[in-house]
PDB file of C-alpha atoms in Angstrom:
ATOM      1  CA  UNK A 904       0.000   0.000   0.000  1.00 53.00           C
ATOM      2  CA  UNK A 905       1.610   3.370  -0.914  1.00 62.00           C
ATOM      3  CA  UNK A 906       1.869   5.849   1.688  1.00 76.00           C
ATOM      4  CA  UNK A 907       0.087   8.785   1.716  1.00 85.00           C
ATOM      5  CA  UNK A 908       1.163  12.858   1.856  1.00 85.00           C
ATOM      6  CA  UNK A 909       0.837  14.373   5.072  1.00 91.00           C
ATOM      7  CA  UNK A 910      -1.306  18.023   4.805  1.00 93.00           C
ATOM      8  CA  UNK A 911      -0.317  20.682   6.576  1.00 95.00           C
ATOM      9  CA  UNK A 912      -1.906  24.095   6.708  1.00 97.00           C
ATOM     10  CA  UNK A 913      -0.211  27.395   7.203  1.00 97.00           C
ATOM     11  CA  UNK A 914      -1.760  31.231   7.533  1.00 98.00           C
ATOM     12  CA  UNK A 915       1.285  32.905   5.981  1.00 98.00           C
ATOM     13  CA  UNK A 916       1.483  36.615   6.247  1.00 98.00           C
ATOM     14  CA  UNK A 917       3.632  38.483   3.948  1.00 98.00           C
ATOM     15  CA  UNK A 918       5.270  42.129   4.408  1.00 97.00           C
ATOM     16  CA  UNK A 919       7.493  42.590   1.824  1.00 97.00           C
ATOM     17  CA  UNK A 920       8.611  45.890   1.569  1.00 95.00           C
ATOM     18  CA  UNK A 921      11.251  45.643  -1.584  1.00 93.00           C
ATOM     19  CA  UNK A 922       8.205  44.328  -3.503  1.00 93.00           C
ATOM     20  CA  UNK A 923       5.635  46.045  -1.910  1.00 95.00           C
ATOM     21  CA  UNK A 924       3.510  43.059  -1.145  1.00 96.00           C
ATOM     22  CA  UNK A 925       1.897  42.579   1.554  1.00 97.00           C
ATOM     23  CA  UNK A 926      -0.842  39.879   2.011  1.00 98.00           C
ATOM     24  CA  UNK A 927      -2.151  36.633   3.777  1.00 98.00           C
ATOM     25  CA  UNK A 928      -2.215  33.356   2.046  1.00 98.00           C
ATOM     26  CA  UNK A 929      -3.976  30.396   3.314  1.00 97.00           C
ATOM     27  CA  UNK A 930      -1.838  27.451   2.231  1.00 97.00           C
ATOM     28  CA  UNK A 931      -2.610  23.501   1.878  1.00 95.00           C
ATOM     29  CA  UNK A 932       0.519  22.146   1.369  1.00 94.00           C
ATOM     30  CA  UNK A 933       0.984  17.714   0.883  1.00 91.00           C
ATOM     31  CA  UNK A 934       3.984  16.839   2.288  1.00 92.00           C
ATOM     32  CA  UNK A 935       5.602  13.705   0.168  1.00 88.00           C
ATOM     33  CA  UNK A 936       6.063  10.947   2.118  1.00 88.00           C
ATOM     34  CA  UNK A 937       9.712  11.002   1.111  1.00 88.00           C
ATOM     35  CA  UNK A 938       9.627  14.706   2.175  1.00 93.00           C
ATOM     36  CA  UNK A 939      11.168  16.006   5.279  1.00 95.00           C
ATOM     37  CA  UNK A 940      10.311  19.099   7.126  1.00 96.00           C
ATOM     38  CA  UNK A 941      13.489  21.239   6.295  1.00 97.00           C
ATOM     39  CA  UNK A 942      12.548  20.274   2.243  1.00 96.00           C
ATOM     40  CA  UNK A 943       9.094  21.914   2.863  1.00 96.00           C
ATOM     41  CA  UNK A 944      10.049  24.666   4.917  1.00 97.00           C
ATOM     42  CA  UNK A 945      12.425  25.526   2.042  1.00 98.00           C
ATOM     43  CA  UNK A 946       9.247  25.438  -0.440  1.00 97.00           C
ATOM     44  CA  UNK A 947       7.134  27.637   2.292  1.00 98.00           C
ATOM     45  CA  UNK A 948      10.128  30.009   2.378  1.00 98.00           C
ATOM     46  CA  UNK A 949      10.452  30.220  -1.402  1.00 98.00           C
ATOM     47  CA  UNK A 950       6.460  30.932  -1.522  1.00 98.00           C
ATOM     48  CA  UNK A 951       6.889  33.737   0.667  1.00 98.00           C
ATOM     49  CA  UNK A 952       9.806  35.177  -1.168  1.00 97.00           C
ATOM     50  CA  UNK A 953       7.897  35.170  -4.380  1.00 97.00           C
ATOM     51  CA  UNK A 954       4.327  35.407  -3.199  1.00 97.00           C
ATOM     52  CA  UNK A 955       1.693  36.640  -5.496  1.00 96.00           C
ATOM     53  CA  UNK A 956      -2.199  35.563  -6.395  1.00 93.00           C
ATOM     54  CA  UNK A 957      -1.314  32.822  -8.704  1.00 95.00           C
ATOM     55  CA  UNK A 958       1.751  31.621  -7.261  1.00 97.00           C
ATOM     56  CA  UNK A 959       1.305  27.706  -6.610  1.00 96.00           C
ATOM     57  CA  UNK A 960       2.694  24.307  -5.276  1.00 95.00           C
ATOM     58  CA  UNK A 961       2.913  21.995  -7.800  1.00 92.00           C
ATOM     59  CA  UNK A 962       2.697  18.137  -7.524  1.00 78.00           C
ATOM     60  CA  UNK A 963       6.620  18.528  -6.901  1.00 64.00           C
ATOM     61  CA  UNK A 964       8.203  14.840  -5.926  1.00 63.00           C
ATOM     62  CA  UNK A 965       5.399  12.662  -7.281  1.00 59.00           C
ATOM     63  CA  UNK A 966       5.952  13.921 -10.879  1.00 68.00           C
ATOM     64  CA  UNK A 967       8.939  14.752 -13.005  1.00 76.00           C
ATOM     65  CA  UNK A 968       9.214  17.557 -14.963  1.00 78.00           C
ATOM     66  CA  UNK A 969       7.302  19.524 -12.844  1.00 91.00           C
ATOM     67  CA  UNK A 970       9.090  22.032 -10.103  1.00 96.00           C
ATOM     68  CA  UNK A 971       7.865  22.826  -6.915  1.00 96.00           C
ATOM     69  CA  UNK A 972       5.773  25.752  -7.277  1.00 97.00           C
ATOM     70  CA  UNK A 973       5.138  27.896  -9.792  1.00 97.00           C
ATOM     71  CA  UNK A 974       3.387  30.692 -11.504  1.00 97.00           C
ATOM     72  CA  UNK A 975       1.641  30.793 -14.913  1.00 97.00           C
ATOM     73  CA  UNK A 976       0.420  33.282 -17.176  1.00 95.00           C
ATOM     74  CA  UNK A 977      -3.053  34.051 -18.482  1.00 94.00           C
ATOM     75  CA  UNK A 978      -2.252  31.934 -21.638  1.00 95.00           C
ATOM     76  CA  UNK A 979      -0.639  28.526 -19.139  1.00 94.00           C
ATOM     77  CA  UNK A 980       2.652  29.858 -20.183  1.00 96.00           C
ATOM     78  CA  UNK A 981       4.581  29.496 -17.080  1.00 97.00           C
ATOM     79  CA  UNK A 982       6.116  32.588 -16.193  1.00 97.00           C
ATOM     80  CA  UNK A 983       8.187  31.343 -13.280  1.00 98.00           C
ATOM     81  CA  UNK A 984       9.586  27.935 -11.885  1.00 98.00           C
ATOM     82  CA  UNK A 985      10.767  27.108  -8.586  1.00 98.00           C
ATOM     83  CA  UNK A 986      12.784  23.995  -7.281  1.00 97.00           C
ATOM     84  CA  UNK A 987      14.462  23.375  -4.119  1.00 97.00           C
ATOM     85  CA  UNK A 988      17.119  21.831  -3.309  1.00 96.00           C
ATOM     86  CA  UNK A 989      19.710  20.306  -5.602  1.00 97.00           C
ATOM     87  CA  UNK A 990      17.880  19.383  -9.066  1.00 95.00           C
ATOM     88  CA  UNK A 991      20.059  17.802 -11.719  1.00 93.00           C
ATOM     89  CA  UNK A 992      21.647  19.973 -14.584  1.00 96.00           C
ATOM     90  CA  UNK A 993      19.278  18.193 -17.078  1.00 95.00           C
ATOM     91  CA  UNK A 994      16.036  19.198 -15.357  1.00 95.00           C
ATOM     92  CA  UNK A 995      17.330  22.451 -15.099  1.00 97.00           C
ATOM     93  CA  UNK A 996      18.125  23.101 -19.203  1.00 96.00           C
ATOM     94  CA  UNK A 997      14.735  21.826 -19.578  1.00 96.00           C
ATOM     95  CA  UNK A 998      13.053  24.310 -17.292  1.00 97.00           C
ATOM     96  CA  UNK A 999      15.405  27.468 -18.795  1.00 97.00           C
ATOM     97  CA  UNK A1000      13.574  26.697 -22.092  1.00 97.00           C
ATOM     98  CA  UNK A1001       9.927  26.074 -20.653  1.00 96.00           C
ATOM     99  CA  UNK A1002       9.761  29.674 -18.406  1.00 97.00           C
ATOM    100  CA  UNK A1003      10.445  32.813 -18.939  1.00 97.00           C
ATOM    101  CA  UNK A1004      12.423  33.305 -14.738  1.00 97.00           C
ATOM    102  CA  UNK A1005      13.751  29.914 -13.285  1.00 98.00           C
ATOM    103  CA  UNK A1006      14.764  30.146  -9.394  1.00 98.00           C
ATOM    104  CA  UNK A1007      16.711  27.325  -7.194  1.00 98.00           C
ATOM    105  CA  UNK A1008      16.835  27.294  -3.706  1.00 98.00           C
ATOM    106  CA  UNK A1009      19.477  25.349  -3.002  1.00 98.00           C
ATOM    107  CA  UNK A1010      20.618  23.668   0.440  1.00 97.00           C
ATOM    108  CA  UNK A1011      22.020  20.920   2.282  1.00 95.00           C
ATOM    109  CA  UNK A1012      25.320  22.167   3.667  1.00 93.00           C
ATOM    110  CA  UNK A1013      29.083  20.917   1.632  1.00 95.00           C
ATOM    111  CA  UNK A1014      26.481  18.816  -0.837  1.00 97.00           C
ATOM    112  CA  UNK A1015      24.930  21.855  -1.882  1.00 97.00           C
ATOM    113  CA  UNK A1016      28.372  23.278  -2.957  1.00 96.00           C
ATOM    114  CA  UNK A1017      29.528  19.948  -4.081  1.00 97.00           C
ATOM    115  CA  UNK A1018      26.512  20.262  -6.593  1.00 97.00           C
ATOM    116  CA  UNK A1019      27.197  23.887  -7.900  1.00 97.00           C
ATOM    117  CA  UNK A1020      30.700  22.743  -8.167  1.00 97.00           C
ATOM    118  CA  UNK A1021      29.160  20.159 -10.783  1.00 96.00           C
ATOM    119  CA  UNK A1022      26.812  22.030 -12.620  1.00 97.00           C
ATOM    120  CA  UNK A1023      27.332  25.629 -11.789  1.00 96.00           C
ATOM    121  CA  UNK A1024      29.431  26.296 -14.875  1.00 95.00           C
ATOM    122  CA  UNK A1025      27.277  24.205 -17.163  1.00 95.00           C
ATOM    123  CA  UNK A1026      24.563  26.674 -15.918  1.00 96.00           C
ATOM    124  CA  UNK A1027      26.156  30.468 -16.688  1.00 94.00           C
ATOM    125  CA  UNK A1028      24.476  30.593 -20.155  1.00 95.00           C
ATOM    126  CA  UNK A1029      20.602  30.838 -19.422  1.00 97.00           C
ATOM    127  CA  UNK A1030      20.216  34.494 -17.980  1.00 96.00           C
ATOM    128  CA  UNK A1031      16.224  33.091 -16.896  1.00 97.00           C
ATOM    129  CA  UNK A1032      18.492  31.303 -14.044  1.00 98.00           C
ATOM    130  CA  UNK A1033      18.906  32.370 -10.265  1.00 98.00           C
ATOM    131  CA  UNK A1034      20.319  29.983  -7.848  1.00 98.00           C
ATOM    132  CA  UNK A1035      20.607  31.169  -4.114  1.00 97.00           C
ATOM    133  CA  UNK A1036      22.090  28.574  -1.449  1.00 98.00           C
ATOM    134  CA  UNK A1037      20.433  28.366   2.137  1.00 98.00           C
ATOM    135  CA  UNK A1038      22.685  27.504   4.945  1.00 97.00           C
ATOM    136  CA  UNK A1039      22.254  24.059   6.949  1.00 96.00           C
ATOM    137  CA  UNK A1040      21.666  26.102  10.456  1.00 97.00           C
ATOM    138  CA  UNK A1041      18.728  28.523   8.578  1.00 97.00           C
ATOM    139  CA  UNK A1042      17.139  25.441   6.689  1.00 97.00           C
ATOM    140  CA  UNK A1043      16.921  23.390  10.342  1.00 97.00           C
ATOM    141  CA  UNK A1044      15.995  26.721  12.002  1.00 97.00           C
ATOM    142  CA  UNK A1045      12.815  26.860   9.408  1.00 97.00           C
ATOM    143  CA  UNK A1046      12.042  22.744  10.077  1.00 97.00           C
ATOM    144  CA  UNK A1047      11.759  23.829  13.580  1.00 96.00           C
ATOM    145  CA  UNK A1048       8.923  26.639  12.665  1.00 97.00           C
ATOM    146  CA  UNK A1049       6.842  22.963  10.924  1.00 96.00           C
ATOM    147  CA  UNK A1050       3.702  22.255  12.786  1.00 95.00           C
ATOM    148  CA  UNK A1051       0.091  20.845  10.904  1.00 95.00           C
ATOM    149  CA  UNK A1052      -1.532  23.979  11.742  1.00 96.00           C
ATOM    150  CA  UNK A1053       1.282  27.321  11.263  1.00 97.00           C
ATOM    151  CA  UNK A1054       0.499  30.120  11.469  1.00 98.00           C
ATOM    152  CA  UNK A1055       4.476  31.576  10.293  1.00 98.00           C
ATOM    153  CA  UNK A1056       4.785  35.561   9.243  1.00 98.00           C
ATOM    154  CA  UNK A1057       7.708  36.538   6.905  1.00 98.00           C
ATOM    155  CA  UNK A1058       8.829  39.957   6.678  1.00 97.00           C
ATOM    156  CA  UNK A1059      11.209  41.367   3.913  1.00 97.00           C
ATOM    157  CA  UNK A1060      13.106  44.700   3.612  1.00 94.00           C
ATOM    158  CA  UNK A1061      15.891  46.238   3.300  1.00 88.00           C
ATOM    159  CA  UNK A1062      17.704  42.793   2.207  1.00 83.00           C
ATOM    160  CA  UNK A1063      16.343  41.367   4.936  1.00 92.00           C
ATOM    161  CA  UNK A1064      14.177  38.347   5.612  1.00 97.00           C
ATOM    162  CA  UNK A1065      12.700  36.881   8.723  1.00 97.00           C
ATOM    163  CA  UNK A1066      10.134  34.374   9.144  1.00 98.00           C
ATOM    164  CA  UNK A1067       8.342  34.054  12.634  1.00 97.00           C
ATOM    165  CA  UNK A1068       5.668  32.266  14.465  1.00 96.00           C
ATOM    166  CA  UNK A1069       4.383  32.901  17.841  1.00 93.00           C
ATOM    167  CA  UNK A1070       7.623  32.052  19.591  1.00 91.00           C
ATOM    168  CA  UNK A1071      10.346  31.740  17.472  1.00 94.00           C
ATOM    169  CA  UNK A1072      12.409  33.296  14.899  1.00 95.00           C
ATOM    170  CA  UNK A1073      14.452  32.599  11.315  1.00 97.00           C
ATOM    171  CA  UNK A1074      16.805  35.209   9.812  1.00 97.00           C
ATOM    172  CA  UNK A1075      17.505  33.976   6.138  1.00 97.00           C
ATOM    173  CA  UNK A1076      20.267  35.181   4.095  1.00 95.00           C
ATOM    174  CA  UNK A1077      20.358  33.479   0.998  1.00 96.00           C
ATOM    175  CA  UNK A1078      23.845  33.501  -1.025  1.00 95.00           C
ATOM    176  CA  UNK A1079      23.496  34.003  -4.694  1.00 95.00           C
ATOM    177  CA  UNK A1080      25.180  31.689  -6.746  1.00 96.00           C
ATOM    178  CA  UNK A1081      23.876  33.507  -9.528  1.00 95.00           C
ATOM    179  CA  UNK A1082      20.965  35.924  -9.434  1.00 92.00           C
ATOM    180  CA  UNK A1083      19.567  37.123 -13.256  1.00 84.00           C
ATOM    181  CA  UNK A1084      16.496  38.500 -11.573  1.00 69.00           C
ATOM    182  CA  UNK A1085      16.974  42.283 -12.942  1.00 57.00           C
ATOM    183  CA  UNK A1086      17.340  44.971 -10.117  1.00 49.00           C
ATOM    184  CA  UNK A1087      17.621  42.799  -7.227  1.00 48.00           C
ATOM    185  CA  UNK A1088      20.133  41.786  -4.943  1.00 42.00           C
ATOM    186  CA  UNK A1089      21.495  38.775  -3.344  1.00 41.00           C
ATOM    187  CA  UNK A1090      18.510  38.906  -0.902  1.00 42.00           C
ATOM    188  CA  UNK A1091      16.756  36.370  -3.092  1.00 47.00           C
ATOM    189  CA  UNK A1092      13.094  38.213  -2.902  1.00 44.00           C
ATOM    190  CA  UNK A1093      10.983  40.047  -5.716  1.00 43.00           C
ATOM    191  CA  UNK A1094      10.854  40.287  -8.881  1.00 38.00           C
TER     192      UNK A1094
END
C-alpha cells in the first residue's frame, strides 16, 4: 500500500517591503512521504519570497518535470519555476527553455556546494536562471517553525528576511550563486 502525503496548513502573512507586497495566504501544502520538514520549509520560504495571487505548489516529488511551485500566465505559459534543493543539470536546461524566470533554492550544507561545483558552470548561459544557497543552520531553524496547523509571518526589507511564528524566529540570508532577476540583490526576494 503506498503511503500517503501528510497536509499541513499554514496562515502565511507576507510584508514585503522591496516588492511592496503585503498579504495573507492560506496554504494547503501535501507533504511527500519522502519529504522532510526542512525540504518543505524551504518550499514555504520560497512561496513567501515570491508570493503573489497565482503563485502555486505543484505536484513537486510525485511527478517529473514539474518544479515545486510555480506561476503561470493568463495563456498557461509558465512565467516562473521554482525547485528546491539540488535538481540535476538536465532538469534544469529543460526548465530554462519552458519559463520565462527559473529560481533554485538550493541547500544541504558541503552537498549543496559539491553540486554547484558540478553544474554551476554548465549553468552560466541561461540568464532566466537564479540559484541562491540556504545555509544548513537557517534550513533546520525553518524545520523547527513545521507544525500541521502554522500560522508563520515573513517579513522582507531592506535585504532582509525573517520568518516568525508565535515564539520563534528565522533570519535567512540566501547567497546568490547567480541571481539574473533584474534589479535585485542577493537577498533572493521580488521580482
Amino acid at each position: 500500500m503506498a503511503l500517503k502525503a501528510t497536509i499541513f496548513k499554514a496562515e502565511l502573512t507576507i510584508s514585503d517591503t522591496d516588492r511592496g507586497y503585503y498579504a495573507t495566504h492560506a496554504l494547503t501544502i501535501a507533504r511527500h512521504p519522502s519529504e522532510t520538514d526542512e525540504r518543505m520549509m524551504v518550499r514555504l520560504l520560497a512561496f513567501a519570497l515570491n508570493a503573489s495571487d497565482s503563485l502555486q505548489f505543484t505536484t513537486g516529488l510525485s511527478t517529473e518535470g514539474e518544479p515545486d511551485l510555480w506561476q503561470k500566465s493568463a495563456t498557461n505559459e509558465i512565467d516562473l519555476w521554482i525547485d528546491v534543493g539540488l535538481p540535476d543539470e538536465r532538469h534544469l536546461r529543460k526548465a530554462c527553455g519552458r519559463a520565462r524566470q527559473v529560481v533554485v533554492y538550493a541547500y544541504g550544507g558541503s552537498k549543496a556546494g559539491l553540486w554547484w561545483a558540478r553544474v554551476g558552470q554548465a549553468l552560466e548561459r541561461f540568464d532566466n536562471l537564479s540559484v541562491f544557497e540556504l545555509t544548513r543552520a537557517t534550513t533546520g531553524e525553518l524545520a523547527a517553525l513545521s507544525q500541521r496547523g502554522m500560522s508563520i509571518t515573513c517579513m522582507v526589507g531592506d535585504g532582509g528576511i525573517w520568518l516568525s511564528d508565535a515564539g520563534n524566529n528565522v533570519s535567512v540570508e540566501p547567497a546568490a550563486w547567480m541571481n539574473s532577476r533584474p534589479g535585485k540583490q542577493a537577498s533572493a526576494n521580488g521580482r
